[in-house]
Each structure stands twice: as C-alpha cells, then as structure tokens.
PDB file of C-alpha atoms in Angstrom:
ATOM      1  CA  UNK A   1    -137.911 -71.429 -26.542  1.00  0.00           C
ATOM      2  CA  UNK A   2    -136.982 -70.109 -23.110  1.00  0.00           C
ATOM      3  CA  UNK A   3    -133.967 -67.819 -23.442  1.00  0.00           C
ATOM      4  CA  UNK A   4    -131.942 -67.842 -20.241  1.00  0.00           C
ATOM      5  CA  UNK A   5    -129.852 -65.001 -21.680  1.00  0.00           C
ATOM      6  CA  UNK A   6    -132.989 -62.812 -21.705  1.00  0.00           C
ATOM      7  CA  UNK A   7    -134.280 -63.771 -18.256  1.00  0.00           C
ATOM      8  CA  UNK A   8    -134.685 -61.338 -15.382  1.00  0.00           C
ATOM      9  CA  UNK A   9    -131.522 -60.218 -13.587  1.00  0.00           C
ATOM     10  CA  UNK A  10    -130.847 -61.580 -10.108  1.00  0.00           C
ATOM     11  CA  UNK A  11    -130.278 -57.972  -9.007  1.00  0.00           C
ATOM     12  CA  UNK A  12    -133.015 -55.386  -8.560  1.00  0.00           C
ATOM     13  CA  UNK A  13    -133.136 -51.564  -8.495  1.00  0.00           C
ATOM     14  CA  UNK A  14    -129.716 -51.140 -10.103  1.00  0.00           C
ATOM     15  CA  UNK A  15    -130.383 -47.446 -10.603  1.00  0.00           C
ATOM     16  CA  UNK A  16    -130.539 -47.000  -6.809  1.00  0.00           C
ATOM     17  CA  UNK A  17    -127.205 -48.719  -6.066  1.00  0.00           C
ATOM     18  CA  UNK A  18    -123.878 -47.050  -5.338  1.00  0.00           C
ATOM     19  CA  UNK A  19    -120.900 -47.533  -7.647  1.00  0.00           C
ATOM     20  CA  UNK A  20    -119.345 -49.954  -5.154  1.00  0.00           C
ATOM     21  CA  UNK A  21    -122.548 -51.988  -4.916  1.00  0.00           C
ATOM     22  CA  UNK A  22    -122.795 -52.172  -8.711  1.00  0.00           C
ATOM     23  CA  UNK A  23    -119.199 -53.331  -9.043  1.00  0.00           C
ATOM     24  CA  UNK A  24    -119.592 -55.992  -6.348  1.00  0.00           C
ATOM     25  CA  UNK A  25    -122.771 -57.264  -8.007  1.00  0.00           C
ATOM     26  CA  UNK A  26    -121.149 -57.480 -11.453  1.00  0.00           C
ATOM     27  CA  UNK A  27    -118.126 -59.236  -9.994  1.00  0.00           C
ATOM     28  CA  UNK A  28    -120.315 -61.740  -8.143  1.00  0.00           C
ATOM     29  CA  UNK A  29    -122.044 -62.650 -11.396  1.00  0.00           C
ATOM     30  CA  UNK A  30    -118.721 -62.908 -13.235  1.00  0.00           C
ATOM     31  CA  UNK A  31    -117.554 -65.570 -10.760  1.00  0.00           C
ATOM     32  CA  UNK A  32    -120.092 -67.981 -12.254  1.00  0.00           C
ATOM     33  CA  UNK A  33    -118.727 -67.767 -15.821  1.00  0.00           C
ATOM     34  CA  UNK A  34    -115.600 -69.987 -15.659  1.00  0.00           C
ATOM     35  CA  UNK A  35    -117.609 -72.653 -13.837  1.00  0.00           C
ATOM     36  CA  UNK A  36    -120.128 -72.714 -16.688  1.00  0.00           C
ATOM     37  CA  UNK A  37    -117.291 -72.931 -19.228  1.00  0.00           C
ATOM     38  CA  UNK A  38    -115.640 -75.762 -17.271  1.00  0.00           C
ATOM     39  CA  UNK A  39    -118.715 -77.939 -17.800  1.00  0.00           C
ATOM     40  CA  UNK A  40    -118.251 -77.564 -21.560  1.00  0.00           C
ATOM     41  CA  UNK A  41    -114.629 -78.800 -21.674  1.00  0.00           C
ATOM     42  CA  UNK A  42    -115.606 -82.165 -23.250  1.00  0.00           C
ATOM     43  CA  UNK A  43    -117.336 -80.341 -26.116  1.00  0.00           C
ATOM     44  CA  UNK A  44    -114.514 -77.820 -26.472  1.00  0.00           C
ATOM     45  CA  UNK A  45    -112.060 -80.724 -26.624  1.00  0.00           C
ATOM     46  CA  UNK A  46    -114.111 -82.454 -29.306  1.00  0.00           C
ATOM     47  CA  UNK A  47    -114.257 -79.325 -31.462  1.00  0.00           C
ATOM     48  CA  UNK A  48    -110.581 -78.485 -30.941  1.00  0.00           C
ATOM     49  CA  UNK A  49    -109.477 -82.002 -31.938  1.00  0.00           C
ATOM     50  CA  UNK A  50    -111.514 -81.904 -35.137  1.00  0.00           C
ATOM     51  CA  UNK A  51    -110.116 -78.457 -35.985  1.00  0.00           C
ATOM     52  CA  UNK A  52    -106.557 -79.680 -35.389  1.00  0.00           C
ATOM     53  CA  UNK A  53    -106.951 -82.616 -37.763  1.00  0.00           C
ATOM     54  CA  UNK A  54    -108.551 -80.520 -40.489  1.00  0.00           C
ATOM     55  CA  UNK A  55    -106.089 -77.648 -40.157  1.00  0.00           C
ATOM     56  CA  UNK A  56    -103.178 -80.091 -40.417  1.00  0.00           C
ATOM     57  CA  UNK A  57    -104.566 -80.923 -43.852  1.00  0.00           C
ATOM     58  CA  UNK A  58    -104.975 -77.354 -45.052  1.00  0.00           C
ATOM     59  CA  UNK A  59    -108.362 -76.562 -43.553  1.00  0.00           C
ATOM     60  CA  UNK A  60    -109.206 -73.110 -42.241  1.00  0.00           C
ATOM     61  CA  UNK A  61    -111.170 -72.053 -39.183  1.00  0.00           C
ATOM     62  CA  UNK A  62    -113.989 -69.548 -39.685  1.00  0.00           C
ATOM     63  CA  UNK A  63    -115.805 -67.691 -36.900  1.00  0.00           C
ATOM     64  CA  UNK A  64    -119.086 -66.050 -37.860  1.00  0.00           C
ATOM     65  CA  UNK A  65    -121.305 -63.916 -35.646  1.00  0.00           C
ATOM     66  CA  UNK A  66    -122.972 -60.547 -35.145  1.00  0.00           C
ATOM     67  CA  UNK A  67    -122.581 -57.744 -32.628  1.00  0.00           C
ATOM     68  CA  UNK A  68    -120.465 -58.605 -29.587  1.00  0.00           C
ATOM     69  CA  UNK A  69    -120.224 -62.256 -30.646  1.00  0.00           C
ATOM     70  CA  UNK A  70    -118.933 -61.326 -34.089  1.00  0.00           C
ATOM     71  CA  UNK A  71    -116.409 -58.907 -32.632  1.00  0.00           C
ATOM     72  CA  UNK A  72    -115.104 -61.553 -30.236  1.00  0.00           C
ATOM     73  CA  UNK A  73    -114.536 -63.919 -33.153  1.00  0.00           C
ATOM     74  CA  UNK A  74    -112.671 -61.244 -35.085  1.00  0.00           C
ATOM     75  CA  UNK A  75    -110.485 -60.427 -32.084  1.00  0.00           C
ATOM     76  CA  UNK A  76    -109.557 -64.081 -31.600  1.00  0.00           C
ATOM     77  CA  UNK A  77    -108.840 -64.614 -35.296  1.00  0.00           C
ATOM     78  CA  UNK A  78    -106.792 -61.412 -35.606  1.00  0.00           C
ATOM     79  CA  UNK A  79    -104.572 -62.374 -32.676  1.00  0.00           C
ATOM     80  CA  UNK A  80    -103.527 -65.769 -34.101  1.00  0.00           C
ATOM     81  CA  UNK A  81    -100.990 -64.478 -36.681  1.00  0.00           C
ATOM     82  CA  UNK A  82     -99.005 -62.209 -34.315  1.00  0.00           C
ATOM     83  CA  UNK A  83     -99.159 -64.659 -31.402  1.00  0.00           C
ATOM     84  CA  UNK A  84     -98.471 -67.889 -33.249  1.00  0.00           C
ATOM     85  CA  UNK A  85     -96.936 -66.765 -36.551  1.00  0.00           C
ATOM     86  CA  UNK A  86     -99.630 -68.405 -38.705  1.00  0.00           C
ATOM     87  CA  UNK A  87    -100.893 -66.910 -41.992  1.00  0.00           C
ATOM     88  CA  UNK A  88    -103.727 -64.381 -41.750  1.00  0.00           C
ATOM     89  CA  UNK A  89    -106.002 -66.639 -43.783  1.00  0.00           C
ATOM     90  CA  UNK A  90    -105.777 -69.599 -41.408  1.00  0.00           C
ATOM     91  CA  UNK A  91    -108.280 -68.310 -38.808  1.00  0.00           C
ATOM     92  CA  UNK A  92    -110.865 -65.883 -40.171  1.00  0.00           C
ATOM     93  CA  UNK A  93    -113.462 -63.832 -38.295  1.00  0.00           C
ATOM     94  CA  UNK A  94    -116.604 -62.633 -40.083  1.00  0.00           C
ATOM     95  CA  UNK A  95    -119.179 -60.237 -38.634  1.00  0.00           C
ATOM     96  CA  UNK A  96    -122.690 -59.402 -39.822  1.00  0.00           C
ATOM     97  CA  UNK A  97    -122.592 -55.995 -41.484  1.00  0.00           C
ATOM     98  CA  UNK A  98    -118.965 -56.274 -42.582  1.00  0.00           C
ATOM     99  CA  UNK A  99    -115.886 -54.601 -41.154  1.00  0.00           C
ATOM    100  CA  UNK A 100    -117.752 -51.361 -40.418  1.00  0.00           C
ATOM    101  CA  UNK A 101    -119.779 -53.310 -37.842  1.00  0.00           C
ATOM    102  CA  UNK A 102    -116.624 -53.915 -35.784  1.00  0.00           C
ATOM    103  CA  UNK A 103    -116.813 -50.321 -34.533  1.00  0.00           C
ATOM    104  CA  UNK A 104    -120.429 -49.352 -35.075  1.00  0.00           C
ATOM    105  CA  UNK A 105    -123.582 -51.472 -35.030  1.00  0.00           C
ATOM    106  CA  UNK A 106    -125.158 -51.991 -38.448  1.00  0.00           C
ATOM    107  CA  UNK A 107    -128.937 -52.013 -38.145  1.00  0.00           C
ATOM    108  CA  UNK A 108    -130.687 -55.302 -38.899  1.00  0.00           C
ATOM    109  CA  UNK A 109    -127.483 -56.929 -40.215  1.00  0.00           C
ATOM    110  CA  UNK A 110    -127.995 -59.863 -37.841  1.00  0.00           C
ATOM    111  CA  UNK A 111    -131.421 -60.525 -39.383  1.00  0.00           C
ATOM    112  CA  UNK A 112    -130.039 -61.033 -42.911  1.00  0.00           C
ATOM    113  CA  UNK A 113    -130.504 -64.715 -43.790  1.00  0.00           C
ATOM    114  CA  UNK A 114    -128.541 -64.599 -47.051  1.00  0.00           C
ATOM    115  CA  UNK A 115    -125.457 -62.468 -46.475  1.00  0.00           C
ATOM    116  CA  UNK A 116    -123.606 -64.871 -44.161  1.00  0.00           C
ATOM    117  CA  UNK A 117    -123.109 -67.540 -46.792  1.00  0.00           C
ATOM    118  CA  UNK A 118    -122.104 -64.870 -49.328  1.00  0.00           C
ATOM    119  CA  UNK A 119    -119.489 -63.671 -46.836  1.00  0.00           C
ATOM    120  CA  UNK A 120    -118.103 -67.209 -46.561  1.00  0.00           C
ATOM    121  CA  UNK A 121    -118.184 -67.758 -50.324  1.00  0.00           C
ATOM    122  CA  UNK A 122    -115.898 -64.751 -50.733  1.00  0.00           C
ATOM    123  CA  UNK A 123    -113.196 -66.932 -49.127  1.00  0.00           C
ATOM    124  CA  UNK A 124    -113.940 -69.907 -51.410  1.00  0.00           C
ATOM    125  CA  UNK A 125    -114.884 -72.017 -48.399  1.00  0.00           C
ATOM    126  CA  UNK A 126    -114.709 -75.787 -48.924  1.00  0.00           C
ATOM    127  CA  UNK A 127    -115.159 -79.133 -47.147  1.00  0.00           C
ATOM    128  CA  UNK A 128    -111.714 -78.970 -45.550  1.00  0.00           C
ATOM    129  CA  UNK A 129    -112.769 -75.919 -43.514  1.00  0.00           C
ATOM    130  CA  UNK A 130    -114.656 -75.524 -40.233  1.00  0.00           C
ATOM    131  CA  UNK A 131    -117.314 -72.884 -39.493  1.00  0.00           C
ATOM    132  CA  UNK A 132    -118.076 -71.917 -35.895  1.00  0.00           C
ATOM    133  CA  UNK A 133    -121.197 -69.832 -35.343  1.00  0.00           C
ATOM    134  CA  UNK A 134    -121.094 -67.516 -32.339  1.00  0.00           C
ATOM    135  CA  UNK A 135    -124.329 -66.100 -30.911  1.00  0.00           C
ATOM    136  CA  UNK A 136    -125.183 -65.684 -27.231  1.00  0.00           C
ATOM    137  CA  UNK A 137    -128.884 -66.326 -27.799  1.00  0.00           C
ATOM    138  CA  UNK A 138    -128.284 -69.169 -30.236  1.00  0.00           C
ATOM    139  CA  UNK A 139    -130.986 -67.726 -32.484  1.00  0.00           C
ATOM    140  CA  UNK A 140    -129.343 -65.028 -34.656  1.00  0.00           C
ATOM    141  CA  UNK A 141    -130.702 -65.491 -38.226  1.00  0.00           C
ATOM    142  CA  UNK A 142    -127.430 -64.416 -39.899  1.00  0.00           C
ATOM    143  CA  UNK A 143    -125.582 -67.213 -38.075  1.00  0.00           C
ATOM    144  CA  UNK A 144    -128.242 -69.929 -38.125  1.00  0.00           C
ATOM    145  CA  UNK A 145    -128.975 -69.614 -41.847  1.00  0.00           C
ATOM    146  CA  UNK A 146    -125.257 -69.661 -42.668  1.00  0.00           C
ATOM    147  CA  UNK A 147    -124.608 -72.826 -40.661  1.00  0.00           C
ATOM    148  CA  UNK A 148    -127.588 -74.540 -42.307  1.00  0.00           C
ATOM    149  CA  UNK A 149    -126.105 -73.912 -45.748  1.00  0.00           C
ATOM    150  CA  UNK A 150    -122.624 -74.927 -44.594  1.00  0.00           C
ATOM    151  CA  UNK A 151    -123.960 -78.229 -43.248  1.00  0.00           C
ATOM    152  CA  UNK A 152    -125.898 -78.882 -46.454  1.00  0.00           C
ATOM    153  CA  UNK A 153    -122.604 -78.599 -48.338  1.00  0.00           C
ATOM    154  CA  UNK A 154    -120.784 -81.043 -46.077  1.00  0.00           C
ATOM    155  CA  UNK A 155    -118.817 -78.453 -44.097  1.00  0.00           C
ATOM    156  CA  UNK A 156    -118.230 -79.210 -40.403  1.00  0.00           C
ATOM    157  CA  UNK A 157    -119.913 -76.756 -38.043  1.00  0.00           C
ATOM    158  CA  UNK A 158    -119.459 -75.744 -34.421  1.00  0.00           C
ATOM    159  CA  UNK A 159    -121.508 -73.404 -32.278  1.00  0.00           C
ATOM    160  CA  UNK A 160    -120.903 -71.234 -29.219  1.00  0.00           C
ATOM    161  CA  UNK A 161    -124.044 -70.011 -27.458  1.00  0.00           C
ATOM    162  CA  UNK A 162    -125.385 -69.607 -23.932  1.00  0.00           C
ATOM    163  CA  UNK A 163    -128.918 -71.000 -24.275  1.00  0.00           C
ATOM    164  CA  UNK A 164    -129.388 -74.790 -24.059  1.00  0.00           C
ATOM    165  CA  UNK A 165    -131.718 -76.245 -26.708  1.00  0.00           C
ATOM    166  CA  UNK A 166    -131.325 -73.146 -28.875  1.00  0.00           C
ATOM    167  CA  UNK A 167    -131.491 -73.477 -32.680  1.00  0.00           C
ATOM    168  CA  UNK A 168    -127.689 -73.156 -32.792  1.00  0.00           C
ATOM    169  CA  UNK A 169    -127.042 -75.861 -30.199  1.00  0.00           C
ATOM    170  CA  UNK A 170    -129.376 -78.205 -32.073  1.00  0.00           C
ATOM    171  CA  UNK A 171    -127.974 -77.353 -35.516  1.00  0.00           C
ATOM    172  CA  UNK A 172    -124.203 -77.322 -34.985  1.00  0.00           C
ATOM    173  CA  UNK A 173    -122.300 -80.591 -35.389  1.00  0.00           C
ATOM    174  CA  UNK A 174    -120.394 -79.770 -32.197  1.00  0.00           C
ATOM    175  CA  UNK A 175    -122.224 -77.254 -29.978  1.00  0.00           C
ATOM    176  CA  UNK A 176    -120.600 -75.563 -26.979  1.00  0.00           C
ATOM    177  CA  UNK A 177    -123.141 -74.101 -24.568  1.00  0.00           C
ATOM    178  CA  UNK A 178    -121.884 -72.532 -21.340  1.00  0.00           C
ATOM    179  CA  UNK A 179    -125.049 -71.600 -19.444  1.00  0.00           C
ATOM    180  CA  UNK A 180    -124.132 -68.505 -17.452  1.00  0.00           C
ATOM    181  CA  UNK A 181    -127.643 -67.563 -16.355  1.00  0.00           C
ATOM    182  CA  UNK A 182    -129.275 -64.126 -16.279  1.00  0.00           C
ATOM    183  CA  UNK A 183    -127.143 -61.073 -16.985  1.00  0.00           C
ATOM    184  CA  UNK A 184    -126.519 -58.398 -14.345  1.00  0.00           C
ATOM    185  CA  UNK A 185    -128.354 -55.949 -16.591  1.00  0.00           C
ATOM    186  CA  UNK A 186    -131.259 -57.978 -17.969  1.00  0.00           C
ATOM    187  CA  UNK A 187    -130.504 -59.150 -21.512  1.00  0.00           C
ATOM    188  CA  UNK A 188    -127.092 -57.448 -21.774  1.00  0.00           C
ATOM    189  CA  UNK A 189    -125.258 -60.420 -23.277  1.00  0.00           C
ATOM    190  CA  UNK A 190    -122.049 -58.456 -23.815  1.00  0.00           C
ATOM    191  CA  UNK A 191    -121.468 -59.179 -20.118  1.00  0.00           C
ATOM    192  CA  UNK A 192    -121.411 -62.774 -18.783  1.00  0.00           C
ATOM    193  CA  UNK A 193    -122.326 -64.367 -22.108  1.00  0.00           C
ATOM    194  CA  UNK A 194    -119.644 -62.369 -23.894  1.00  0.00           C
ATOM    195  CA  UNK A 195    -117.088 -63.299 -21.245  1.00  0.00           C
ATOM    196  CA  UNK A 196    -117.979 -66.988 -21.601  1.00  0.00           C
ATOM    197  CA  UNK A 197    -117.623 -66.818 -25.368  1.00  0.00           C
ATOM    198  CA  UNK A 198    -114.246 -65.104 -25.032  1.00  0.00           C
ATOM    199  CA  UNK A 199    -113.020 -67.801 -22.627  1.00  0.00           C
ATOM    200  CA  UNK A 200    -114.147 -70.568 -24.987  1.00  0.00           C
ATOM    201  CA  UNK A 201    -112.453 -68.892 -27.958  1.00  0.00           C
ATOM    202  CA  UNK A 202    -109.232 -68.486 -25.939  1.00  0.00           C
ATOM    203  CA  UNK A 203    -109.303 -72.190 -25.077  1.00  0.00           C
ATOM    204  CA  UNK A 204    -110.075 -73.290 -28.612  1.00  0.00           C
ATOM    205  CA  UNK A 205    -107.526 -71.247 -30.546  1.00  0.00           C
ATOM    206  CA  UNK A 206    -104.737 -71.622 -27.967  1.00  0.00           C
ATOM    207  CA  UNK A 207    -105.072 -75.391 -27.654  1.00  0.00           C
ATOM    208  CA  UNK A 208    -105.296 -75.731 -31.443  1.00  0.00           C
ATOM    209  CA  UNK A 209    -102.169 -73.649 -32.044  1.00  0.00           C
ATOM    210  CA  UNK A 210    -100.181 -75.482 -29.365  1.00  0.00           C
ATOM    211  CA  UNK A 211    -101.177 -78.852 -30.842  1.00  0.00           C
ATOM    212  CA  UNK A 212    -100.205 -77.587 -34.302  1.00  0.00           C
ATOM    213  CA  UNK A 213     -96.690 -76.948 -32.990  1.00  0.00           C
ATOM    214  CA  UNK A 214     -96.590 -73.171 -32.620  1.00  0.00           C
ATOM    215  CA  UNK A 215     -95.546 -73.263 -28.951  1.00  0.00           C
ATOM    216  CA  UNK A 216     -92.408 -74.895 -27.590  1.00  0.00           C
ATOM    217  CA  UNK A 217     -92.416 -75.606 -23.871  1.00  0.00           C
ATOM    218  CA  UNK A 218     -94.574 -72.663 -22.865  1.00  0.00           C
ATOM    219  CA  UNK A 219     -93.020 -70.138 -25.292  1.00  0.00           C
ATOM    220  CA  UNK A 220     -94.521 -68.473 -28.367  1.00  0.00           C
ATOM    221  CA  UNK A 221     -91.597 -69.390 -30.597  1.00  0.00           C
ATOM    222  CA  UNK A 222     -93.350 -68.358 -33.827  1.00  0.00           C
ATOM    223  CA  UNK A 223     -94.707 -64.984 -32.675  1.00  0.00           C
ATOM    224  CA  UNK A 224     -94.314 -62.012 -34.989  1.00  0.00           C
ATOM    225  CA  UNK A 225     -91.737 -59.426 -33.919  1.00  0.00           C
ATOM    226  CA  UNK A 226     -94.165 -56.553 -34.390  1.00  0.00           C
ATOM    227  CA  UNK A 227     -93.015 -54.222 -31.593  1.00  0.00           C
ATOM    228  CA  UNK A 228     -90.074 -53.601 -29.276  1.00  0.00           C
ATOM    229  CA  UNK A 229     -91.676 -55.486 -26.383  1.00  0.00           C
ATOM    230  CA  UNK A 230     -91.957 -58.632 -28.483  1.00  0.00           C
ATOM    231  CA  UNK A 231     -88.446 -58.262 -29.865  1.00  0.00           C
ATOM    232  CA  UNK A 232     -87.156 -58.002 -26.289  1.00  0.00           C
ATOM    233  CA  UNK A 233     -89.205 -61.039 -25.235  1.00  0.00           C
ATOM    234  CA  UNK A 234     -87.948 -62.984 -28.241  1.00  0.00           C
ATOM    235  CA  UNK A 235     -84.351 -62.014 -27.532  1.00  0.00           C
ATOM    236  CA  UNK A 236     -84.583 -63.336 -23.987  1.00  0.00           C
ATOM    237  CA  UNK A 237     -86.104 -66.575 -25.249  1.00  0.00           C
ATOM    238  CA  UNK A 238     -83.179 -66.964 -27.656  1.00  0.00           C
ATOM    239  CA  UNK A 239     -80.713 -66.212 -24.833  1.00  0.00           C
ATOM    240  CA  UNK A 240     -82.370 -68.832 -22.664  1.00  0.00           C
ATOM    241  CA  UNK A 241     -82.282 -71.459 -25.402  1.00  0.00           C
ATOM    242  CA  UNK A 242     -78.745 -70.796 -26.678  1.00  0.00           C
ATOM    243  CA  UNK A 243     -76.709 -69.213 -23.875  1.00  0.00           C
ATOM    244  CA  UNK A 244     -75.868 -66.217 -26.097  1.00  0.00           C
ATOM    245  CA  UNK A 245     -75.559 -62.731 -24.602  1.00  0.00           C
ATOM    246  CA  UNK A 246     -78.120 -59.983 -25.312  1.00  0.00           C
ATOM    247  CA  UNK A 247     -76.383 -58.504 -28.322  1.00  0.00           C
ATOM    248  CA  UNK A 248     -75.709 -61.875 -29.957  1.00  0.00           C
ATOM    249  CA  UNK A 249     -79.246 -63.105 -29.305  1.00  0.00           C
ATOM    250  CA  UNK A 250     -80.761 -59.878 -30.613  1.00  0.00           C
ATOM    251  CA  UNK A 251     -78.697 -60.008 -33.815  1.00  0.00           C
ATOM    252  CA  UNK A 252     -79.610 -63.649 -34.401  1.00  0.00           C
ATOM    253  CA  UNK A 253     -83.305 -62.999 -33.767  1.00  0.00           C
ATOM    254  CA  UNK A 254     -83.486 -60.036 -36.126  1.00  0.00           C
ATOM    255  CA  UNK A 255     -81.566 -61.917 -38.806  1.00  0.00           C
ATOM    256  CA  UNK A 256     -83.915 -64.925 -38.824  1.00  0.00           C
ATOM    257  CA  UNK A 257     -87.172 -63.195 -37.854  1.00  0.00           C
ATOM    258  CA  UNK A 258     -88.479 -65.621 -35.242  1.00  0.00           C
ATOM    259  CA  UNK A 259     -87.359 -67.350 -32.062  1.00  0.00           C
ATOM    260  CA  UNK A 260     -87.747 -70.788 -33.638  1.00  0.00           C
ATOM    261  CA  UNK A 261     -85.684 -69.913 -36.718  1.00  0.00           C
ATOM    262  CA  UNK A 262     -82.994 -68.194 -34.644  1.00  0.00           C
ATOM    263  CA  UNK A 263     -82.599 -71.125 -32.252  1.00  0.00           C
ATOM    264  CA  UNK A 264     -82.689 -73.676 -35.084  1.00  0.00           C
ATOM    265  CA  UNK A 265     -79.918 -71.795 -36.923  1.00  0.00           C
ATOM    266  CA  UNK A 266     -77.797 -71.774 -33.757  1.00  0.00           C
ATOM    267  CA  UNK A 267     -78.254 -75.510 -33.232  1.00  0.00           C
ATOM    268  CA  UNK A 268     -77.277 -76.482 -36.784  1.00  0.00           C
TER     269      UNK A 268
END
C-alpha cells in the first residue's frame, strides 16, 4: 500500500532554511488541510448522524488511537463534559499504552494487537456504542485489530485516517479520510495529518453535542462552571436571557449551577 503520509516532503534542504523560510513553508502546507477536510464532509455527516441516534438511546462514543492520534481523541473526549455538561463516560478516549502514553511515548504499544479490545472491554462496551479508530497511516495494529473485533461483535465503527485505501478506511463502517499529502518534515504526521484529525474531531463532537441539545442559539448553556472566566461568561448569558443585573444573574447562576437551569428557573 502506498502511504501518502510517508511520502517525500515537497520541501527540500530544510536544515539550510532560515526560521522565516521554515515558518512560511509550514504555513503553506497547513493551508491545504481544511480543503482536504471539506471533501470529507459527507462522510463526517454520515458518522455524526449515526452517533447522534445511538447516543440518544444511551450509546457512548469511543475514540481509540496511538501516539498523536490517541492524544487527539483523548483531548476531544475530555473537553466534552466541561464544554457541554455531559457525563464523563459519554465520550471516552483510549490511547495505546494507557494514560502514561498521554505524556510519554510507550514503546511498541501501537503494535499490540490484543490490548485495544481489552481496553474497550474495561468499559463494558456493547452494541449501543460507537468506536472510532484514529490513525494517520490507517495501519496501526492496535487500532485495526480492535476495530475488527468490534465489528465482529456488531458494534458500529468509524475511522479517521489520511491514507486512502488504507486498512482502516477499508475496515471501518464509516471511514473519514482527509488526504493532506506529504508532511513538511517527511513522515511527521503530528503536523498536517494531526491537524486534519483535530479538525474532524472538532466537527464531529461539536455537531453531535449541538444536535443532542447542549447548545441553545450559539451558547454553551450546559457548560460546567469550572473557573472564574466561565462563571463570568455564564453570568452574562443569564443576563442576556433574563434581563437581570450582574449580581442577580450571578446569584441565580451559582444557585442552579448552569445557564440552562438558571434561565429555566427564572422563566417558571
């Protein structure tokens, strides 16, 4: 299989370039990423719609990956509860090598063909759930073997990779494959491939959470009030929705714990 993610960079003699030249070159390559993601909107839509229906009925969304891809899944999953006020077990990120691999690479963890399913079994995964494998190359054994088992057990699978015709894109029920081309540094898929994966994850989780009712208008009405900035933002949202002054809105917000609950109590 030809791996576009491993192909030769379009830029030569990087070690001879100035800092400005390096930055311009990286930025030029980055311009291509959203265009590649745009082409995948029909597939992203298909996966998002399936996730929405399953999550309405108690299903959970699992991301599974290794290295940069695994970390991106964990970041996206970890941001859903504070942003949208959903339970921590609703979107779950799993990385090859376990939590220690979030900060430090665990050697050969991505080559383990058995651990991925064990990691999912720890959450008592079932047919209501969705598993999305994330791997830039589309070939990572930890991800591929896990999705094979998931499919054999009737669990819906999605895939996010950057190589067309990769094992992942052929295996996943709904594959998403933004083809971003060669990396600025040959084979460094934490760059354009990682950016593409992050954009896709943003689109997926945000559209899912909006469709599940966790945004009103364009406001995060269910966000957790986990710091002063968010309390202040929430207070202003309550003021806007109710006409209360700052003190009244702040008291109402802190009493009920969320913008939605505060505004609903005011409107009763």
